[in-house]
Short mmCIF file of C-alpha atoms in Angstrom, two decimals:
data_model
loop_
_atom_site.label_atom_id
_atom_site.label_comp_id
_atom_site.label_asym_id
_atom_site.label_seq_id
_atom_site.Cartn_x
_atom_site.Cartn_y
_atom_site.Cartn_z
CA UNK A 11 45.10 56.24 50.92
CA UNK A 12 44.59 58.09 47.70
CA UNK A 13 47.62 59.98 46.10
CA UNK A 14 45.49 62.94 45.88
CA UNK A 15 44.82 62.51 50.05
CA UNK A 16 48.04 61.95 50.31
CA UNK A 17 49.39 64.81 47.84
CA UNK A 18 46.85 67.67 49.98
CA UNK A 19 48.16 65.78 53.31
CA UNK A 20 51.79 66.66 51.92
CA UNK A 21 50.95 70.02 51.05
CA UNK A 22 49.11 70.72 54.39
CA UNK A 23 52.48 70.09 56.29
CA UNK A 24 54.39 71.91 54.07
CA UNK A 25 52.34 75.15 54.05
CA UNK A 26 51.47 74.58 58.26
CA UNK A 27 55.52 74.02 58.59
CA UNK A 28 56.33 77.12 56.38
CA UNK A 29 53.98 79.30 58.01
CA UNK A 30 55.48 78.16 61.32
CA UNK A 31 59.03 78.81 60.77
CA UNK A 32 58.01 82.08 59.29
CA UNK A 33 55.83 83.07 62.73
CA UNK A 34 58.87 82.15 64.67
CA UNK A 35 61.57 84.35 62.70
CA UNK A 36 58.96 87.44 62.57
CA UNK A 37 59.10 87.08 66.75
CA UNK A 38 62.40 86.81 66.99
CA UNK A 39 63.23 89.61 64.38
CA UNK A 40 60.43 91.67 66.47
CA UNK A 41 62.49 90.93 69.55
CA UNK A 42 65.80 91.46 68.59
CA UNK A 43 64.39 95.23 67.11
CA UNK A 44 62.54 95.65 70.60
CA UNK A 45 66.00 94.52 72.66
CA UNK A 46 67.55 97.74 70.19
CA UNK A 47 64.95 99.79 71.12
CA UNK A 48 65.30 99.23 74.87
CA UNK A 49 69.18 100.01 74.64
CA UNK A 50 68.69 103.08 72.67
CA UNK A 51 66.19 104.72 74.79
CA UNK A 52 67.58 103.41 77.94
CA UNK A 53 71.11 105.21 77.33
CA UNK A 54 69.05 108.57 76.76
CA UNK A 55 67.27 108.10 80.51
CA UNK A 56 63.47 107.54 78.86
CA UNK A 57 61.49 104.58 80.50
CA UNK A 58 60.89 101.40 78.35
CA UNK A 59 58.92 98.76 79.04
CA UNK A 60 60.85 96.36 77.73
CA UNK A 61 59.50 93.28 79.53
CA UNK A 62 55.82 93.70 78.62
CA UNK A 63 56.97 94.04 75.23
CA UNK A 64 58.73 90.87 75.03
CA UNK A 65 55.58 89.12 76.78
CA UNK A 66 52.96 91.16 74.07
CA UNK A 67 55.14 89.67 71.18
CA UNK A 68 55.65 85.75 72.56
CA UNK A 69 52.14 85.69 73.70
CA UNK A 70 50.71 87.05 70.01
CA UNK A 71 52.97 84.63 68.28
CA UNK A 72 52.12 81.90 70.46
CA UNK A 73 48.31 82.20 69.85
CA UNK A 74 49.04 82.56 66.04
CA UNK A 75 51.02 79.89 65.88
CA UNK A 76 48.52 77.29 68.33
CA UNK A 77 45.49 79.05 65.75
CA UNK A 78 47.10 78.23 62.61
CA UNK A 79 47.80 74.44 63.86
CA UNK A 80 44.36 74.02 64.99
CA UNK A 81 42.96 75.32 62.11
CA UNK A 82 45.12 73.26 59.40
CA UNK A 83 43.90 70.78 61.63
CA UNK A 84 40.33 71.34 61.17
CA UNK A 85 40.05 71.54 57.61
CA UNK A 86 42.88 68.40 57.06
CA UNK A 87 40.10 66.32 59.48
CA UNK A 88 37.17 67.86 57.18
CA UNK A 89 38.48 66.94 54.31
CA UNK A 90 39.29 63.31 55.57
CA UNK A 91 36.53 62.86 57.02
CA UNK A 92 34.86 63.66 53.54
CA UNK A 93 37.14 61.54 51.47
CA UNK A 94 36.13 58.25 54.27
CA UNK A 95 32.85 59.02 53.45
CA UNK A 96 33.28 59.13 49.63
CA UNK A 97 35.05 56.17 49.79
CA UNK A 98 32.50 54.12 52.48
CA UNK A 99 30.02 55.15 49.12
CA UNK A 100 32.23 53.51 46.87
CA UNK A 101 32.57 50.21 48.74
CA UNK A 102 28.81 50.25 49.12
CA UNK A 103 28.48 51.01 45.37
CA UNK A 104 31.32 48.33 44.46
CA UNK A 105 29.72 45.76 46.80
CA UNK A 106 26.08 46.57 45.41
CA UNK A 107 27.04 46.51 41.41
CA UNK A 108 29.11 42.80 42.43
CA UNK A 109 25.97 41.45 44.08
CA UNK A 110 23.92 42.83 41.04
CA UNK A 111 26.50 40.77 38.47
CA UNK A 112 25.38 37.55 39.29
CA UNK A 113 21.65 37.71 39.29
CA UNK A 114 21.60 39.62 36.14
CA UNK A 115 23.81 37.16 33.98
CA UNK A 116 21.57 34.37 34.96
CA UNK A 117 18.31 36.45 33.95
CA UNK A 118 19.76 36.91 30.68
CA UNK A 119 20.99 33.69 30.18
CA UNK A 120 17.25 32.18 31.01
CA UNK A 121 15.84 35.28 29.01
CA UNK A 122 17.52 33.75 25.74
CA UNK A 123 17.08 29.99 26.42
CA UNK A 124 13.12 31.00 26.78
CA UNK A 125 13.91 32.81 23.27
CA UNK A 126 14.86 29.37 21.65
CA UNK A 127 11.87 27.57 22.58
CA UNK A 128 9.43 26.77 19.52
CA UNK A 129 6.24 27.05 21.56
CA UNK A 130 5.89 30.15 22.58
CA UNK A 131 3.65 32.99 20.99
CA UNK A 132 4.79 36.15 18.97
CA UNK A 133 3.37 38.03 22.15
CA UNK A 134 5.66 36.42 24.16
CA UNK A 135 9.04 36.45 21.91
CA UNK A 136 8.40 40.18 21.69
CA UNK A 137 8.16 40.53 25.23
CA UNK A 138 11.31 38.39 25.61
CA UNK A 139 13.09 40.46 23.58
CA UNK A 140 11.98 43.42 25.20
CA UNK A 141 13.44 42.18 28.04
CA UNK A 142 16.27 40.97 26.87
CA UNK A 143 17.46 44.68 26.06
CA UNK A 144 16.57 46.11 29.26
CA UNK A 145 18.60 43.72 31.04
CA UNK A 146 21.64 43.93 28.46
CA UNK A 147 20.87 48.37 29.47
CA UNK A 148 21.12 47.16 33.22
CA UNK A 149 24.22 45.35 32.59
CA UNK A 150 25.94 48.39 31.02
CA UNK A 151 24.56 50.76 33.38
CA UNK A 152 25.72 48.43 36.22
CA UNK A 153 29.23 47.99 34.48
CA UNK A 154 30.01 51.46 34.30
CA UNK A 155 28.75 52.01 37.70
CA UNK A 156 31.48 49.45 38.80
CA UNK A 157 33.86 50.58 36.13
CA UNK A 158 33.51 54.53 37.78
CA UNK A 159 34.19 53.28 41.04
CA UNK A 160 37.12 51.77 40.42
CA UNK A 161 38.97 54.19 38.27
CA UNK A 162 37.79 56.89 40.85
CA UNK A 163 39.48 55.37 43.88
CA UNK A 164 42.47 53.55 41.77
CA UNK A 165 44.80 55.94 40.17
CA UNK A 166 47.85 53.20 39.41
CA UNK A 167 47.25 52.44 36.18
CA UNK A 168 50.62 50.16 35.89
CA UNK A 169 48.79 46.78 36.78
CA UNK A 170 46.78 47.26 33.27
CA UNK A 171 47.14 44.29 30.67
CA UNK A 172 47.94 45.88 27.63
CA UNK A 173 48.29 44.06 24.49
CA UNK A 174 49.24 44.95 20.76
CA UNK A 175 45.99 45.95 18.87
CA UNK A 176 44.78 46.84 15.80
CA UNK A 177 41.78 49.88 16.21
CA UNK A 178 39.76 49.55 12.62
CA UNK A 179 39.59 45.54 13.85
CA UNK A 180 38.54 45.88 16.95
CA UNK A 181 36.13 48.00 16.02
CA UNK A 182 34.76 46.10 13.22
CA UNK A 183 34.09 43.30 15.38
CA UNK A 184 32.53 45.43 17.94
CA UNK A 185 30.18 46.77 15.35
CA UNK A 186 29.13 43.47 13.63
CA UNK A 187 28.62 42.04 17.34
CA UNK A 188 26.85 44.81 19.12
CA UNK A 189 25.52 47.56 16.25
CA UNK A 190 23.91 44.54 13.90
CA UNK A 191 21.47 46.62 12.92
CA UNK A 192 22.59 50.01 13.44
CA UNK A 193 24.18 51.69 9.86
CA UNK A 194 27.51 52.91 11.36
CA UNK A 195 29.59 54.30 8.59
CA UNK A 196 32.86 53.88 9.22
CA UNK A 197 36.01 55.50 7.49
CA UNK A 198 39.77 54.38 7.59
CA UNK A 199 42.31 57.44 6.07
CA UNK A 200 45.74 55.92 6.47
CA UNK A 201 47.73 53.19 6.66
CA UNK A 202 46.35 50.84 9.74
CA UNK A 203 49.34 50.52 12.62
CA UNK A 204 49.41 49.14 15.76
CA UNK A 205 48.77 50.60 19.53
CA UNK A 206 50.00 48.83 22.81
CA UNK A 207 46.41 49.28 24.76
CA UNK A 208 43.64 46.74 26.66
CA UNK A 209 41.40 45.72 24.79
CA UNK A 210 38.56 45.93 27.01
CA UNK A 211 39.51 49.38 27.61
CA UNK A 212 39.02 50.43 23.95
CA UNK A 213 35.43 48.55 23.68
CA UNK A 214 34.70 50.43 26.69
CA UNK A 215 35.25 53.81 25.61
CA UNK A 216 33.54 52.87 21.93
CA UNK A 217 31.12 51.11 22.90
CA UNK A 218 29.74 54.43 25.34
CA UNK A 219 30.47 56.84 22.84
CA UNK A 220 28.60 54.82 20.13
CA UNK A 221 25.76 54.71 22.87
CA UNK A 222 26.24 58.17 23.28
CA UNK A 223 25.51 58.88 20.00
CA UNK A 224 22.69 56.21 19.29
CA UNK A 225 20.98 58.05 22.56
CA UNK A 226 20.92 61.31 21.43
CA UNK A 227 20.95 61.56 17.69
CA UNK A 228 18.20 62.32 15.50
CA UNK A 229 18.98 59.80 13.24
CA UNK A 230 21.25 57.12 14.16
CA UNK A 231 22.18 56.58 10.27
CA UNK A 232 23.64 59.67 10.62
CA UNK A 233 26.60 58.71 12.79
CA UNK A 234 29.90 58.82 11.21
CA UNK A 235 32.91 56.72 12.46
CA UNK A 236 36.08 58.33 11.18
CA UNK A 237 39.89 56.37 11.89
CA UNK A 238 42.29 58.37 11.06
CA UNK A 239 46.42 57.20 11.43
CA UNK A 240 48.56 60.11 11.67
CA UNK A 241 52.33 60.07 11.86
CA UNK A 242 52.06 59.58 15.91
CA UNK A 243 48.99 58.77 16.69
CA UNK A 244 45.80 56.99 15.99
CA UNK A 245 42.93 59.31 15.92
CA UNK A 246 39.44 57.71 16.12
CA UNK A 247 36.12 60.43 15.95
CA UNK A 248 32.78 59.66 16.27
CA UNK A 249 30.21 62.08 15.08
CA UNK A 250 26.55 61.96 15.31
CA UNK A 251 23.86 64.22 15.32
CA UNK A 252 22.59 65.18 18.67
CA UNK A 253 21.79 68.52 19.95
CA UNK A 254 24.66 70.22 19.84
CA UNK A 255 26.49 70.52 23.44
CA UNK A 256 27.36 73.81 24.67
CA UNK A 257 31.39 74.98 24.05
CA UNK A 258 30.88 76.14 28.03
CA UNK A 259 29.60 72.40 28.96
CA UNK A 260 32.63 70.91 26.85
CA UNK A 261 34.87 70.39 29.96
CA UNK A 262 32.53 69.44 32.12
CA UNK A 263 30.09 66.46 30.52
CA UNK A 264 33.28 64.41 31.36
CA UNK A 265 32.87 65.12 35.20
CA UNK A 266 31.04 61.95 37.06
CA UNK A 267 27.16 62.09 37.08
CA UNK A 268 27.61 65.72 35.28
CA UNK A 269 24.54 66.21 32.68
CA UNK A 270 23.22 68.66 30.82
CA UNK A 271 20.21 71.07 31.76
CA UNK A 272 18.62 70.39 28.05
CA UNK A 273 15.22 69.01 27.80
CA UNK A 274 16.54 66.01 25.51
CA UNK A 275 18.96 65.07 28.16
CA UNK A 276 16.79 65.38 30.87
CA UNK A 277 13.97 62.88 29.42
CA UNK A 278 16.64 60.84 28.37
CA UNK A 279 18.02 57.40 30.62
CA UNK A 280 21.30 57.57 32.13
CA UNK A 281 23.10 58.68 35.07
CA UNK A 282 25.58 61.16 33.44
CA UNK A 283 28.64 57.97 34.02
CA UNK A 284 29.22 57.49 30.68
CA UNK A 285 31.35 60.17 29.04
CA UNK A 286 33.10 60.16 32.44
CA UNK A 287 33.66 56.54 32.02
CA UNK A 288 35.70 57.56 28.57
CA UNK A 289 38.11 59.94 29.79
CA UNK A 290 39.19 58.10 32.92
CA UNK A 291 39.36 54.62 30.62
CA UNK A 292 41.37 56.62 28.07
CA UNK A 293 43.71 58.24 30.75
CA UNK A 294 44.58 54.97 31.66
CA UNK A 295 45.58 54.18 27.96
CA UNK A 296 47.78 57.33 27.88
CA UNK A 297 45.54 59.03 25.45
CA UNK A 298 43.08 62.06 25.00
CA UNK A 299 39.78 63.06 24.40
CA UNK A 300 37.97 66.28 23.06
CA UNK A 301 34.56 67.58 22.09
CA UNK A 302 34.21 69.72 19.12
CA UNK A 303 30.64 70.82 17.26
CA UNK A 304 30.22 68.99 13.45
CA UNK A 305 27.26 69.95 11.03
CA UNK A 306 24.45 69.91 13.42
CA UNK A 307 25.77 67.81 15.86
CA UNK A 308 29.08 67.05 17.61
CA UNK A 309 32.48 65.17 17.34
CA UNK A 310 34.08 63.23 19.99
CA UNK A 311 37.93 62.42 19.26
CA UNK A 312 40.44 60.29 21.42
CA UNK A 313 43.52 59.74 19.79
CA UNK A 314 45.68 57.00 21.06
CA UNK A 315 49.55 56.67 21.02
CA UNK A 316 51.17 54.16 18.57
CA UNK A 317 52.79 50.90 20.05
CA UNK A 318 56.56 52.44 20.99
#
């Protein structure tokens, strides 16, 4: 069960149980003023029905009270019954992406041993290569797929490995390996120290910003990688030059599958998992993320926690 399910199923009692208790001790207050009532007019000789009474107020709490149950009933079953559906579409999703792992790896592997053979014809290496980057696309895409899944329907974040890391390294490496030919400029203010984080994590949430960025931009020389090392924190921002977000949009571009009605998204490849991706990823590093507009573009900052 998920601790949210399990925080609303928590909740539901509590409110259901409330309202209960306070049904009951509105009857009985109702009946002890309608016993008064039948003494005071019964020692000045007028009639009082007193027993209808008592039967009007048991019966109306007794229907409110079976209503309310039966209702906070209906919607807790609703809602389950939504969440076991989400989370049949998860398994599906997680079983799917798995299946997809295997098949893929071995198409790229085959895709670059074709690469190294001598005989083949420019036509062909370009087509290779061609290939080669929509599978390495279909990889990511199918990573974060798996990636979303996982972080949606596992909160505990305890079981992370988390190792001692150095940012303006890791992202070096990351740069040289994946960005070759991409002209990332990248700026260190500070002296470099250390945060306690997984390392996979951290290429994770680069790596899809820096995609982020190469996606949209106008000109992917353009994108500026700034570290900064404050007295607390690390803070790493990434700014490129995209069409510049709405400030109403900020919030929500981290939701899952969330993307923006602009033209330049919309013709644009992706299924809106990315930047949702980042903020569960860095959630589960104990750090933050914000949006901000820069020039003509915009600035994405996390800023990580220093090794304690």
């Amino acid at each position: 069960m998920l601790k949210s399910e399990k925080s609303i199923k928590f909740i539901a009692i509590g409110v259901t149980s409330y309202m209960l208790v306070a049904l009951v001790w509105w009857a009985i207050l109702l009946q002890s003023q309608n016993e008064q009532i039948n003494e005071l007019l019964s020692s000045g000789g007028s009639d009082y029905d007193f027993a209808s009474k008592s039967r009007m107020i048991i019966g109306e709490a007794t229907v409110f009270g079976l209503a309310l149950i039966i209702g906070m009933w209906l919607i807790y079953r609703s809602y389950k019954t939504q969440m076991e559906t989400e989370r049949n579409k998860s398994n599906f999703l997680l079983s799917v992406t798995h299946e997809l792992r295997s098949p893929i790896t071995g198409i790229s592997l085959n895709l670059e041993t074709l690469k190294k053979t001598s005989q083949l014809s420019g036509i062909a290496i370009k087509s290779l290569e061609y290939a080669q980057i929509e599978t390495e696309r279909l990889k990511i895409l199918i990573n974060n797929l798996l990636n979303s899944s996982t972080h949606r329907f596992n909160s505990d974040t305890s079981q992370i490995e988390k190792s001692s890391l150095n940012l303006d390294e890791v992202i070096h490496q990351v740069n040289k390996s994946h960005y070759p030919s991409t002209d990332l400029k990248l700026k260190i203010k500070g002296k470099p120290k250390k945060v306690l984080a997984n390392r996979d994590s951290i290429i994770t949430i680069y790596r899809n910003l820096i995609d982020n960025a190469i996606k949209y931009s106008k000109d992917a020389s353009r994108i500026k990688i700034n570290i900064q090392y404050d007295i607390d924190e690390v803070l790493i921002a990434i700014k490129d030059s995209a069409h510049q977000i709405p400030e109403k949009e900020f919030q929500n571009i981290f939701k899952m599958f969330h993307r923006l009605d602009d033209e330049n998204v919309r013709e644009s490849k992706g299924l809106g998992l990315g930047l949702y991706l980042v903020d569960q990823e860095i959630k589960s590093q104990r750090g933050s993320i914000d949006v901000s507009h820069y020039a003509d573009g915009n600035c994405f900052t996390f800023r990580l926690p220093y090794q304690s």
